[in-house]
């Protein structure tokens, strides 16, 4: 029953789900099916049974036994549901966690709206009034001002599900909800109403549009979630550290140095973004953690293999820190910082080389000084040049979700001049037990202008042709402008370094001295 408070526009939903819901043949759990077509075959058997006996199949709503496959998401279930039943709505108690119930949220995945289901205290074994756990008085207390009443009162929309057995025997389900409705009607101004599941889902996300975006958590951190997660999946396939950027600071060089280490393994390349998965900062996030985990090999030895991902646009992303911390709370974070003025100029030259129309048309000085009235293309390039250099603000955002002990900041200029020392520090930070001697594995290539991997026979393996690109030095006018532009950001960065007990990079000291004169 959907209810409106006549004094306030409070919306409240109470549903007693006692009608037929399409789920699985013989009540089997979807996460046990690893093949979508086999899962669909089971659903077809169920649908044929329903059609044969005149049971409605066009409700657009389904539930899964024991919440299996709904959350943590089992992609095969969602796809089979859509193909066989045309499902657009489901519900679960499991997102984001079973308890406390008031924190349950909804989300939308693969076009299916997932509603948060509440707990009413009736279960398969709870079928007789006199045998209610704790005695009948406990049930009546829950209804008359206790937990069940408060659940309805405090949740703008509440969805309950009880079992068929609760409508036989003592008809405990009817007793519970009829008395609950009567108590709410007697002691509140709420007017209870009902909506069919699909309409209810649209109403729910109309009220809570911010919940449409899911926040994936690690299934292995919750026993209930792990129990309804496919045994073919393993959390050992998630990365142990992330290289978060920013772009044009040496992240590709660091990536190549890392994969030289025999105990460190990167994700498989993304066909669209090369070595970067870019999961936490874009639309790919909505594909779910199954999609993400498929980019990582199954470790050969989980005690020594260090899986990692490098996506250089994570650092300045507003979404990435929260999303990463939800799924990977123990992951370690590596960022590389160079003079933000140099980073901005390098990005501009990168875009020129890739024939960005704005970079081709405008000088670097025109780009960095562009105002609000600039064309969208110019404003976009302006922001991509300057915003990633707000280092302190971006790092503080990550530190909101991760302790400082899980963050490692690399001086990008030192990575370029003395990578072996930097990589020793990285190995120590990661806790890699197998030491790799980068001093013997790297050699400076004077033609390329940076360090390369030393191969057998004295040959070297360097970065791709697009790396080490030569371009004119930045003009004095632009550098002067950028020094002033980044003054406050660099001051905040120096305070951050001081708070973290880190020495200031040489480039940061020089910039601070320059603007303080």
Short mmCIF file of C-alpha atoms in Angstrom, two decimals:
data_model
loop_
_atom_site.label_atom_id
_atom_site.label_comp_id
_atom_site.label_asym_id
_atom_site.label_seq_id
_atom_site.Cartn_x
_atom_site.Cartn_y
_atom_site.Cartn_z
CA UNK A 1 0.00 0.00 0.00
CA UNK A 2 1.47 3.31 -1.06
CA UNK A 3 0.81 5.96 1.53
CA UNK A 4 0.85 9.73 1.60
CA UNK A 5 1.05 11.81 4.72
CA UNK A 6 -1.76 14.30 4.33
CA UNK A 7 0.19 16.95 6.23
CA UNK A 8 3.55 16.35 4.54
CA UNK A 9 4.27 14.99 1.10
CA UNK A 10 5.79 11.87 2.67
CA UNK A 11 5.46 8.89 0.38
CA UNK A 12 5.35 5.41 1.84
CA UNK A 13 5.04 2.01 0.24
CA UNK A 14 4.05 -1.23 1.86
CA UNK A 15 3.80 -4.29 -0.38
CA UNK A 16 2.90 -7.79 0.66
CA UNK A 17 4.23 -9.94 -2.18
CA UNK A 18 2.04 -13.02 -2.19
CA UNK A 19 1.44 -13.39 -5.91
CA UNK A 20 3.38 -15.51 -8.40
CA UNK A 21 6.85 -14.28 -9.28
CA UNK A 22 8.84 -15.91 -12.10
CA UNK A 23 12.20 -17.05 -10.85
CA UNK A 24 13.85 -20.46 -11.32
CA UNK A 25 12.65 -23.97 -12.03
CA UNK A 26 12.76 -26.02 -8.80
CA UNK A 27 13.84 -22.91 -6.87
CA UNK A 28 17.45 -23.22 -8.05
CA UNK A 29 19.90 -20.41 -7.39
CA UNK A 30 21.04 -18.47 -10.47
CA UNK A 31 24.62 -17.94 -9.32
CA UNK A 32 25.16 -21.71 -9.68
CA UNK A 33 24.61 -21.37 -13.44
CA UNK A 34 27.71 -20.14 -15.19
CA UNK A 35 26.27 -20.40 -18.70
CA UNK A 36 23.58 -17.90 -19.66
CA UNK A 37 21.92 -20.23 -22.19
CA UNK A 38 21.57 -23.05 -19.62
CA UNK A 39 20.10 -20.57 -17.15
CA UNK A 40 17.64 -19.39 -19.80
CA UNK A 41 16.61 -22.99 -20.52
CA UNK A 42 15.64 -23.43 -16.87
CA UNK A 43 13.62 -20.22 -16.99
CA UNK A 44 11.83 -21.38 -20.14
CA UNK A 45 10.70 -24.52 -18.29
CA UNK A 46 9.31 -22.30 -15.59
CA UNK A 47 7.56 -20.08 -18.11
CA UNK A 48 6.02 -23.05 -19.93
CA UNK A 49 4.63 -24.28 -16.62
CA UNK A 50 3.15 -20.86 -15.89
CA UNK A 51 1.53 -20.54 -19.33
CA UNK A 52 0.12 -24.07 -19.13
CA UNK A 53 -1.62 -23.28 -15.84
CA UNK A 54 -2.81 -19.80 -16.76
CA UNK A 55 -0.41 -18.01 -14.41
CA UNK A 56 0.34 -14.39 -15.52
CA UNK A 57 3.84 -13.93 -16.94
CA UNK A 58 3.78 -10.30 -18.04
CA UNK A 59 4.30 -8.51 -14.72
CA UNK A 60 7.84 -7.39 -15.57
CA UNK A 61 8.94 -8.31 -12.04
CA UNK A 62 10.90 -11.29 -10.72
CA UNK A 63 12.74 -12.40 -7.62
CA UNK A 64 15.61 -14.84 -7.32
CA UNK A 65 15.81 -17.59 -4.67
CA UNK A 66 17.87 -16.45 -1.69
CA UNK A 67 18.62 -13.18 -3.57
CA UNK A 68 21.09 -15.16 -5.67
CA UNK A 69 22.49 -13.26 -8.62
CA UNK A 70 20.72 -9.98 -7.90
CA UNK A 71 23.46 -8.60 -5.68
CA UNK A 72 26.30 -9.37 -5.92
CA UNK A 73 25.33 -9.12 -9.57
CA UNK A 74 25.46 -12.29 -11.66
CA UNK A 75 25.35 -10.94 -15.20
CA UNK A 76 23.94 -14.16 -16.62
CA UNK A 77 20.81 -13.78 -14.48
CA UNK A 78 20.07 -10.26 -15.68
CA UNK A 79 20.51 -11.20 -19.32
CA UNK A 80 18.41 -14.37 -19.06
CA UNK A 81 15.69 -12.53 -17.16
CA UNK A 82 15.41 -9.95 -19.93
CA UNK A 83 15.43 -12.49 -22.76
CA UNK A 84 12.97 -15.02 -21.30
CA UNK A 85 10.66 -12.96 -19.09
CA UNK A 86 11.14 -9.35 -20.18
CA UNK A 87 11.96 -8.47 -16.59
CA UNK A 88 12.51 -4.79 -15.79
CA UNK A 89 12.21 -4.84 -11.97
CA UNK A 90 13.52 -7.01 -9.12
CA UNK A 91 14.29 -6.48 -5.44
CA UNK A 92 16.80 -7.57 -2.81
CA UNK A 93 17.71 -7.14 0.85
CA UNK A 94 21.41 -7.46 0.06
CA UNK A 95 22.32 -4.04 -1.35
CA UNK A 96 24.50 -2.62 -0.09
CA UNK A 97 24.33 -4.91 2.98
CA UNK A 98 21.65 -6.84 4.85
CA UNK A 99 21.93 -4.74 8.01
CA UNK A 100 21.04 -2.15 9.04
CA UNK A 101 17.85 -2.26 6.96
CA UNK A 102 17.40 1.51 6.89
CA UNK A 103 20.56 1.84 4.81
CA UNK A 104 19.36 -0.39 1.99
CA UNK A 105 19.23 1.32 -1.37
CA UNK A 106 18.07 0.66 -4.89
CA UNK A 107 20.13 0.66 -8.07
CA UNK A 108 19.76 0.05 -11.78
CA UNK A 109 21.87 -2.50 -13.60
CA UNK A 110 21.69 -3.59 -17.22
CA UNK A 111 18.30 -1.91 -17.62
CA UNK A 112 16.74 -3.72 -14.63
CA UNK A 113 15.60 -1.63 -11.66
CA UNK A 114 16.56 -3.22 -8.34
CA UNK A 115 14.42 -2.10 -5.40
CA UNK A 116 15.47 -2.37 -1.72
CA UNK A 117 13.41 -4.94 0.14
CA UNK A 118 12.73 -4.61 3.87
CA UNK A 119 12.57 -7.33 6.52
CA UNK A 120 9.25 -8.22 8.13
CA UNK A 121 10.39 -10.95 10.55
CA UNK A 122 8.44 -13.79 8.89
CA UNK A 123 10.40 -16.64 7.36
CA UNK A 124 9.72 -20.08 5.90
CA UNK A 125 9.72 -21.68 9.35
CA UNK A 126 7.62 -18.90 10.94
CA UNK A 127 4.11 -20.22 10.22
CA UNK A 128 2.26 -20.42 13.56
CA UNK A 129 1.31 -17.46 15.73
CA UNK A 130 2.07 -19.26 18.98
CA UNK A 131 5.46 -20.43 17.71
CA UNK A 132 6.74 -17.00 16.66
CA UNK A 133 10.37 -16.60 17.87
CA UNK A 134 10.25 -15.05 21.30
CA UNK A 135 6.51 -15.67 21.54
CA UNK A 136 3.42 -13.98 20.07
CA UNK A 137 3.97 -10.89 22.17
CA UNK A 138 7.22 -10.22 20.30
CA UNK A 139 5.36 -10.21 16.96
CA UNK A 140 2.62 -7.96 18.31
CA UNK A 141 5.20 -5.62 19.81
CA UNK A 142 6.98 -5.37 16.45
CA UNK A 143 3.68 -4.51 14.76
CA UNK A 144 2.42 -2.06 17.37
CA UNK A 145 5.17 0.51 17.53
CA UNK A 146 8.18 -1.80 17.33
CA UNK A 147 10.66 -2.70 14.60
CA UNK A 148 8.17 -3.52 11.84
CA UNK A 149 6.13 -0.37 12.49
CA UNK A 150 9.29 1.79 12.55
CA UNK A 151 10.50 0.22 9.31
CA UNK A 152 7.32 1.32 7.56
CA UNK A 153 7.33 4.71 9.28
CA UNK A 154 10.96 5.57 8.52
CA UNK A 155 11.21 4.25 4.95
CA UNK A 156 9.55 6.43 2.30
CA UNK A 157 9.00 3.22 0.34
CA UNK A 158 9.01 -0.21 2.00
CA UNK A 159 8.78 -3.55 0.22
CA UNK A 160 8.20 -6.76 2.13
CA UNK A 161 8.25 -10.31 0.89
CA UNK A 162 6.85 -13.27 2.79
CA UNK A 163 6.61 -16.94 1.87
CA UNK A 164 3.54 -18.84 0.75
CA UNK A 165 3.65 -20.82 3.99
CA UNK A 166 2.89 -17.60 5.89
CA UNK A 167 -0.55 -17.52 4.21
CA UNK A 168 -1.49 -21.06 5.17
CA UNK A 169 -1.71 -22.62 8.60
CA UNK A 170 -2.35 -19.68 10.99
CA UNK A 171 -2.32 -17.20 8.05
CA UNK A 172 0.42 -15.38 9.91
CA UNK A 173 1.26 -13.19 6.91
CA UNK A 174 -2.27 -11.80 6.69
CA UNK A 175 -2.42 -11.31 10.45
CA UNK A 176 0.87 -9.40 10.44
CA UNK A 177 0.21 -7.02 7.60
CA UNK A 178 -3.47 -6.38 8.25
CA UNK A 179 -2.67 -5.46 11.84
CA UNK A 180 0.30 -3.38 10.73
CA UNK A 181 -1.89 -1.45 8.28
CA UNK A 182 -4.54 -0.90 10.94
CA UNK A 183 -1.99 0.33 13.47
CA UNK A 184 -0.43 2.74 10.98
CA UNK A 185 -3.89 4.03 10.03
CA UNK A 186 -4.86 4.49 13.68
CA UNK A 187 -1.74 6.17 15.01
CA UNK A 188 -0.37 8.16 12.03
CA UNK A 189 -1.59 10.45 9.27
CA UNK A 190 -0.22 8.10 6.64
CA UNK A 191 -2.59 6.91 3.96
CA UNK A 192 -1.45 3.51 2.74
CA UNK A 193 -1.64 2.76 -0.96
CA UNK A 194 -0.27 0.14 -3.34
CA UNK A 195 1.37 0.19 -6.75
CA UNK A 196 2.24 -2.68 -9.11
CA UNK A 197 5.99 -3.48 -9.08
CA UNK A 198 6.94 -1.73 -12.34
CA UNK A 199 5.06 1.45 -11.44
CA UNK A 200 6.52 1.28 -7.95
CA UNK A 201 10.05 1.07 -9.34
CA UNK A 202 9.53 4.17 -11.47
CA UNK A 203 8.09 5.98 -8.46
CA UNK A 204 11.03 4.89 -6.30
CA UNK A 205 13.69 6.22 -8.66
CA UNK A 206 11.65 9.35 -9.22
CA UNK A 207 11.95 9.94 -5.47
CA UNK A 208 15.58 8.78 -5.25
CA UNK A 209 17.25 9.50 -8.62
CA UNK A 210 20.68 9.53 -6.97
CA UNK A 211 20.33 5.81 -6.21
CA UNK A 212 20.23 4.84 -9.87
CA UNK A 213 24.02 4.73 -9.81
CA UNK A 214 25.24 1.50 -8.16
CA UNK A 215 28.25 1.36 -5.86
CA UNK A 216 29.94 -2.01 -6.26
CA UNK A 217 31.39 -3.57 -3.13
CA UNK A 218 33.73 -6.51 -2.67
CA UNK A 219 31.58 -9.68 -2.31
CA UNK A 220 34.33 -11.39 -0.34
CA UNK A 221 34.04 -8.84 2.47
CA UNK A 222 30.53 -10.06 3.38
CA UNK A 223 29.85 -13.72 4.20
CA UNK A 224 26.24 -13.57 2.96
CA UNK A 225 27.38 -12.05 -0.31
CA UNK A 226 30.15 -14.59 -0.73
CA UNK A 227 27.64 -17.42 -0.20
CA UNK A 228 25.51 -16.23 -3.13
CA UNK A 229 28.42 -15.45 -5.42
CA UNK A 230 29.55 -17.80 -8.15
CA UNK A 231 32.24 -20.25 -7.05
CA UNK A 232 33.92 -19.62 -10.41
CA UNK A 233 34.71 -16.07 -9.33
CA UNK A 234 37.56 -15.14 -7.02
CA UNK A 235 38.47 -11.90 -5.28
CA UNK A 236 42.12 -12.78 -5.87
CA UNK A 237 41.46 -11.54 -9.39
CA UNK A 238 41.07 -7.97 -8.16
CA UNK A 239 44.10 -5.63 -8.19
CA UNK A 240 46.24 -5.04 -5.12
CA UNK A 241 47.30 -1.57 -6.23
CA UNK A 242 46.26 1.19 -8.62
CA UNK A 243 48.37 3.70 -10.53
CA UNK A 244 45.96 6.62 -10.70
CA UNK A 245 47.87 9.18 -12.75
CA UNK A 246 47.65 11.94 -13.66
CA UNK A 247 48.25 11.77 -17.38
CA UNK A 248 51.52 12.99 -18.88
CA UNK A 249 53.54 12.54 -15.69
CA UNK A 250 55.32 9.29 -16.55
CA UNK A 251 52.59 6.75 -15.83
CA UNK A 252 53.34 4.71 -18.95
CA UNK A 253 57.03 4.51 -18.04
CA UNK A 254 56.09 3.42 -14.51
CA UNK A 255 53.71 0.84 -15.99
CA UNK A 256 56.47 -0.67 -18.12
CA UNK A 257 58.93 -0.66 -15.23
CA UNK A 258 56.35 -2.42 -13.03
CA UNK A 259 55.60 -5.23 -15.46
CA UNK A 260 59.33 -5.97 -15.67
CA UNK A 261 59.04 -7.26 -12.09
CA UNK A 262 58.42 -11.03 -12.09
CA UNK A 263 55.90 -10.82 -9.21
CA UNK A 264 53.85 -7.92 -10.61
CA UNK A 265 51.17 -8.40 -13.25
CA UNK A 266 49.00 -5.81 -14.96
CA UNK A 267 45.48 -6.07 -16.31
CA UNK A 268 44.87 -7.28 -19.85
CA UNK A 269 44.79 -4.36 -22.32
CA UNK A 270 41.48 -2.71 -23.10
CA UNK A 271 40.94 -2.76 -26.89
CA UNK A 272 39.55 0.78 -26.73
CA UNK A 273 41.91 2.42 -24.23
CA UNK A 274 45.05 0.30 -24.67
CA UNK A 275 46.64 -0.67 -21.34
CA UNK A 276 44.09 1.30 -19.32
CA UNK A 277 40.80 -0.20 -18.14
CA UNK A 278 39.33 3.14 -16.94
CA UNK A 279 36.67 1.36 -14.90
CA UNK A 280 36.14 3.61 -11.89
CA UNK A 281 35.79 6.92 -13.71
CA UNK A 282 33.41 6.31 -16.60
CA UNK A 283 30.41 4.50 -18.03
CA UNK A 284 32.25 1.15 -17.97
CA UNK A 285 31.62 1.14 -14.22
CA UNK A 286 27.98 0.30 -14.88
CA UNK A 287 29.01 -2.94 -16.57
CA UNK A 288 29.75 -4.34 -13.12
CA UNK A 289 32.62 -6.06 -11.37
CA UNK A 290 32.38 -9.20 -13.52
CA UNK A 291 33.33 -7.05 -16.50
CA UNK A 292 36.16 -5.46 -14.50
CA UNK A 293 37.56 -8.73 -13.17
CA UNK A 294 37.73 -10.22 -16.65
CA UNK A 295 40.58 -7.80 -17.35
CA UNK A 296 42.79 -9.56 -14.80
CA UNK A 297 44.44 -12.97 -15.03
CA UNK A 298 43.84 -15.56 -12.34
CA UNK A 299 46.99 -15.31 -10.19
CA UNK A 300 49.35 -18.25 -10.37
CA UNK A 301 50.26 -17.73 -6.72
CA UNK A 302 48.12 -15.32 -4.74
CA UNK A 303 50.81 -14.83 -2.09
CA UNK A 304 53.32 -13.41 -4.56
CA UNK A 305 51.40 -12.15 -7.58
CA UNK A 306 50.62 -8.43 -7.37
CA UNK A 307 47.88 -7.54 -9.83
CA UNK A 308 47.55 -3.85 -10.65
CA UNK A 309 45.71 -1.44 -12.88
CA UNK A 310 47.02 1.80 -14.33
CA UNK A 311 44.42 4.34 -15.42
CA UNK A 312 46.00 7.78 -15.52
CA UNK A 313 42.77 9.79 -15.38
CA UNK A 314 41.66 8.37 -12.02
CA UNK A 315 43.47 10.97 -9.90
CA UNK A 316 41.30 13.95 -10.83
CA UNK A 317 38.08 11.96 -11.19
CA UNK A 318 35.36 12.90 -8.70
CA UNK A 319 33.85 9.39 -8.86
CA UNK A 320 36.92 7.15 -8.85
CA UNK A 321 38.01 7.44 -5.17
CA UNK A 322 34.61 6.51 -3.72
CA UNK A 323 34.02 3.74 -6.24
CA UNK A 324 37.51 2.29 -5.83
CA UNK A 325 37.29 2.35 -2.03
CA UNK A 326 33.92 0.55 -2.08
CA UNK A 327 35.29 -2.34 -4.14
CA UNK A 328 38.97 -2.23 -3.14
CA UNK A 329 39.22 -0.83 0.40
CA UNK A 330 42.66 -2.37 1.00
CA UNK A 331 44.19 -1.49 -2.36
CA UNK A 332 47.31 0.69 -2.45
CA UNK A 333 47.36 3.89 -4.48
CA UNK A 334 50.29 5.25 -6.49
CA UNK A 335 50.35 8.69 -8.06
CA UNK A 336 53.09 10.52 -9.93
CA UNK A 337 53.54 14.29 -9.72
CA UNK A 338 55.61 16.58 -11.91
CA UNK A 339 55.53 20.35 -12.21
CA UNK A 340 51.85 20.97 -13.13
CA UNK A 341 52.94 23.58 -15.66
CA UNK A 342 55.01 20.98 -17.50
CA UNK A 343 52.16 18.49 -17.26
CA UNK A 344 49.73 20.99 -18.81
CA UNK A 345 52.10 21.74 -21.68
CA UNK A 346 52.79 18.06 -22.29
CA UNK A 347 49.05 17.37 -22.52
CA UNK A 348 48.61 20.21 -25.00
CA UNK A 349 51.40 18.82 -27.18
CA UNK A 350 49.91 15.34 -26.84
CA UNK A 351 46.61 16.64 -28.17
CA UNK A 352 48.32 18.48 -31.01
CA UNK A 353 50.05 15.27 -32.04
CA UNK A 354 46.65 13.53 -32.01
CA UNK A 355 45.21 16.33 -34.16
CA UNK A 356 42.81 17.73 -31.62
CA UNK A 357 41.12 20.60 -33.55
CA UNK A 358 41.39 23.03 -30.63
CA UNK A 359 45.07 22.22 -30.06
CA UNK A 360 45.73 22.60 -33.78
CA UNK A 361 43.93 25.94 -33.96
CA UNK A 362 45.02 27.69 -30.75
CA UNK A 363 48.41 28.37 -29.21
CA UNK A 364 49.18 26.97 -25.79
CA UNK A 365 48.89 30.43 -24.23
CA UNK A 366 45.46 30.92 -25.82
CA UNK A 367 44.34 27.57 -24.44
CA UNK A 368 45.42 28.11 -20.83
CA UNK A 369 44.05 31.68 -20.71
CA UNK A 370 40.73 30.83 -22.38
CA UNK A 371 37.73 32.39 -20.64
CA UNK A 372 34.18 31.28 -20.04
CA UNK A 373 33.04 32.56 -23.42
CA UNK A 374 35.41 30.26 -25.29
CA UNK A 375 34.00 27.56 -27.56
CA UNK A 376 33.14 24.24 -25.91
CA UNK A 377 36.08 22.57 -27.66
CA UNK A 378 38.51 25.18 -26.38
CA UNK A 379 37.06 25.08 -22.86
CA UNK A 380 37.37 21.30 -22.82
CA UNK A 381 41.04 21.46 -23.80
CA UNK A 382 41.60 24.29 -21.29
CA UNK A 383 40.21 22.13 -18.48
CA UNK A 384 42.09 18.99 -19.52
CA UNK A 385 45.33 20.99 -19.49
CA UNK A 386 44.85 22.72 -16.15
CA UNK A 387 42.49 20.80 -13.82
CA UNK A 388 44.59 17.60 -13.41
CA UNK A 389 47.34 19.84 -11.98
CA UNK A 390 45.27 20.71 -8.91
CA UNK A 391 47.23 17.99 -7.17
CA UNK A 392 46.43 18.79 -3.53
CA UNK A 393 42.67 18.87 -4.09
CA UNK A 394 42.71 15.57 -5.96
CA UNK A 395 44.92 13.79 -3.44
CA UNK A 396 42.78 15.06 -0.56
CA UNK A 397 39.76 13.52 -2.27
CA UNK A 398 41.51 10.13 -2.33
CA UNK A 399 42.56 10.57 1.30
CA UNK A 400 38.89 10.97 2.20
CA UNK A 401 38.47 7.28 1.35
CA UNK A 402 41.95 5.83 1.95
CA UNK A 403 44.41 6.20 4.83
CA UNK A 404 47.68 7.94 4.05
CA UNK A 405 49.52 4.64 4.64
CA UNK A 406 47.95 3.28 1.44
CA UNK A 407 49.11 6.24 -0.69
CA UNK A 408 52.53 6.52 -2.37
CA UNK A 409 53.53 9.71 -4.20
CA UNK A 410 56.29 9.49 -6.79
CA UNK A 411 58.34 12.47 -7.92
CA UNK A 412 57.92 12.20 -11.69
CA UNK A 413 61.12 14.13 -12.41
CA UNK A 414 63.09 11.71 -10.25
CA UNK A 415 61.43 8.78 -12.02
CA UNK A 416 62.85 10.15 -15.25
CA UNK A 417 66.38 10.77 -13.92
CA UNK A 418 66.85 7.92 -11.43
CA UNK A 419 64.18 5.26 -11.96
CA UNK A 420 66.02 2.47 -10.12
CA UNK A 421 65.88 4.39 -6.83
CA UNK A 422 62.23 5.23 -7.38
CA UNK A 423 61.35 1.62 -8.17
CA UNK A 424 63.13 0.43 -5.03
CA UNK A 425 60.81 2.74 -3.10
CA UNK A 426 57.79 1.36 -4.95
CA UNK A 427 58.77 -2.23 -4.12
CA UNK A 428 59.13 -1.33 -0.46
CA UNK A 429 55.74 0.44 -0.43
CA UNK A 430 53.98 -2.51 -2.07
CA UNK A 431 55.65 -5.05 0.17
CA UNK A 432 56.83 -7.19 -2.71
CA UNK A 433 58.87 -9.96 -1.12
CA UNK A 434 60.80 -10.80 -4.29
CA UNK A 435 63.32 -7.97 -4.79
CA UNK A 436 64.01 -6.96 -8.39
CA UNK A 437 67.25 -5.13 -9.17
CA UNK A 438 66.26 -2.29 -11.47
CA UNK A 439 69.81 -0.91 -11.49
CA UNK A 440 70.87 -3.93 -13.53
CA UNK A 441 67.69 -4.09 -15.59
CA UNK A 442 67.57 -0.47 -16.86
CA UNK A 443 69.87 1.50 -19.08
CA UNK A 444 69.70 5.12 -20.19
CA UNK A 445 69.14 5.57 -23.92
CA UNK A 446 70.64 8.94 -24.99
CA UNK A 447 68.74 8.91 -28.29
CA UNK A 448 65.35 8.42 -26.62
CA UNK A 449 66.29 10.59 -23.69
CA UNK A 450 65.08 8.19 -20.98
CA UNK A 451 65.68 4.83 -19.39
CA UNK A 452 64.85 1.59 -21.15
CA UNK A 453 64.80 -2.09 -20.31
CA UNK A 454 68.13 -3.80 -20.87
CA UNK A 455 67.75 -7.05 -22.82
CA UNK A 456 70.16 -9.88 -23.48
CA UNK A 457 72.99 -8.94 -25.80
CA UNK A 458 73.00 -5.31 -24.70
CA UNK A 459 69.87 -4.36 -26.64
CA UNK A 460 67.19 -2.14 -25.10
CA UNK A 461 63.42 -2.16 -25.13
CA UNK A 462 62.03 1.36 -24.93
CA UNK A 463 58.63 2.98 -24.90
CA UNK A 464 56.53 3.15 -28.04
CA UNK A 465 57.14 5.56 -30.88
CA UNK A 466 54.67 8.07 -29.46
CA UNK A 467 56.66 8.36 -26.23
CA UNK A 468 59.65 10.64 -25.83
CA UNK A 469 58.16 12.99 -28.41
CA UNK A 470 60.22 16.14 -29.02
CA UNK A 471 58.48 19.51 -29.04
CA UNK A 472 59.52 23.17 -28.57
CA UNK A 473 60.17 24.49 -25.08
CA UNK A 474 57.31 26.32 -23.41
CA UNK A 475 57.30 30.06 -24.01
CA UNK A 476 58.16 32.36 -21.09
CA UNK A 477 54.75 34.08 -21.11
CA UNK A 478 52.91 30.78 -20.64
CA UNK A 479 55.24 29.57 -17.89
CA UNK A 480 54.88 32.83 -16.00
CA UNK A 481 51.09 32.61 -16.26
CA UNK A 482 51.05 29.00 -15.07
CA UNK A 483 53.35 29.69 -12.12
CA UNK A 484 50.87 32.29 -10.91
CA UNK A 485 47.88 30.06 -11.76
CA UNK A 486 49.19 27.11 -9.75
CA UNK A 487 50.54 29.21 -6.84
CA UNK A 488 47.75 28.43 -4.38
CA UNK A 489 47.52 24.82 -5.53
CA UNK A 490 51.25 24.33 -5.00
CA UNK A 491 51.11 25.95 -1.57
CA UNK A 492 48.34 23.53 -0.57
CA UNK A 493 50.39 20.67 -1.98
CA UNK A 494 53.39 21.68 0.15
CA UNK A 495 51.14 21.68 3.24
CA UNK A 496 49.92 18.22 2.28
CA UNK A 497 53.47 16.94 1.92
CA UNK A 498 54.33 18.41 5.32
CA UNK A 499 51.30 16.75 6.93
CA UNK A 500 52.22 13.41 5.39
CA UNK A 501 55.82 13.76 6.51
CA UNK A 502 57.17 13.74 2.94
CA UNK A 503 60.07 15.81 1.57
CA UNK A 504 59.17 18.40 -1.04
CA UNK A 505 60.14 17.51 -4.62
CA UNK A 506 62.76 19.82 -6.11
CA UNK A 507 60.30 21.18 -8.68
CA UNK A 508 57.82 22.13 -5.96
CA UNK A 509 60.47 23.97 -3.93
CA UNK A 510 61.52 25.88 -7.04
CA UNK A 511 57.93 26.87 -7.85
CA UNK A 512 57.29 28.04 -4.30
CA UNK A 513 60.49 30.09 -4.29
CA UNK A 514 59.57 31.59 -7.65
CA UNK A 515 56.14 32.86 -6.59
CA UNK A 516 57.26 33.96 -3.11
CA UNK A 517 59.90 36.39 -4.38
#
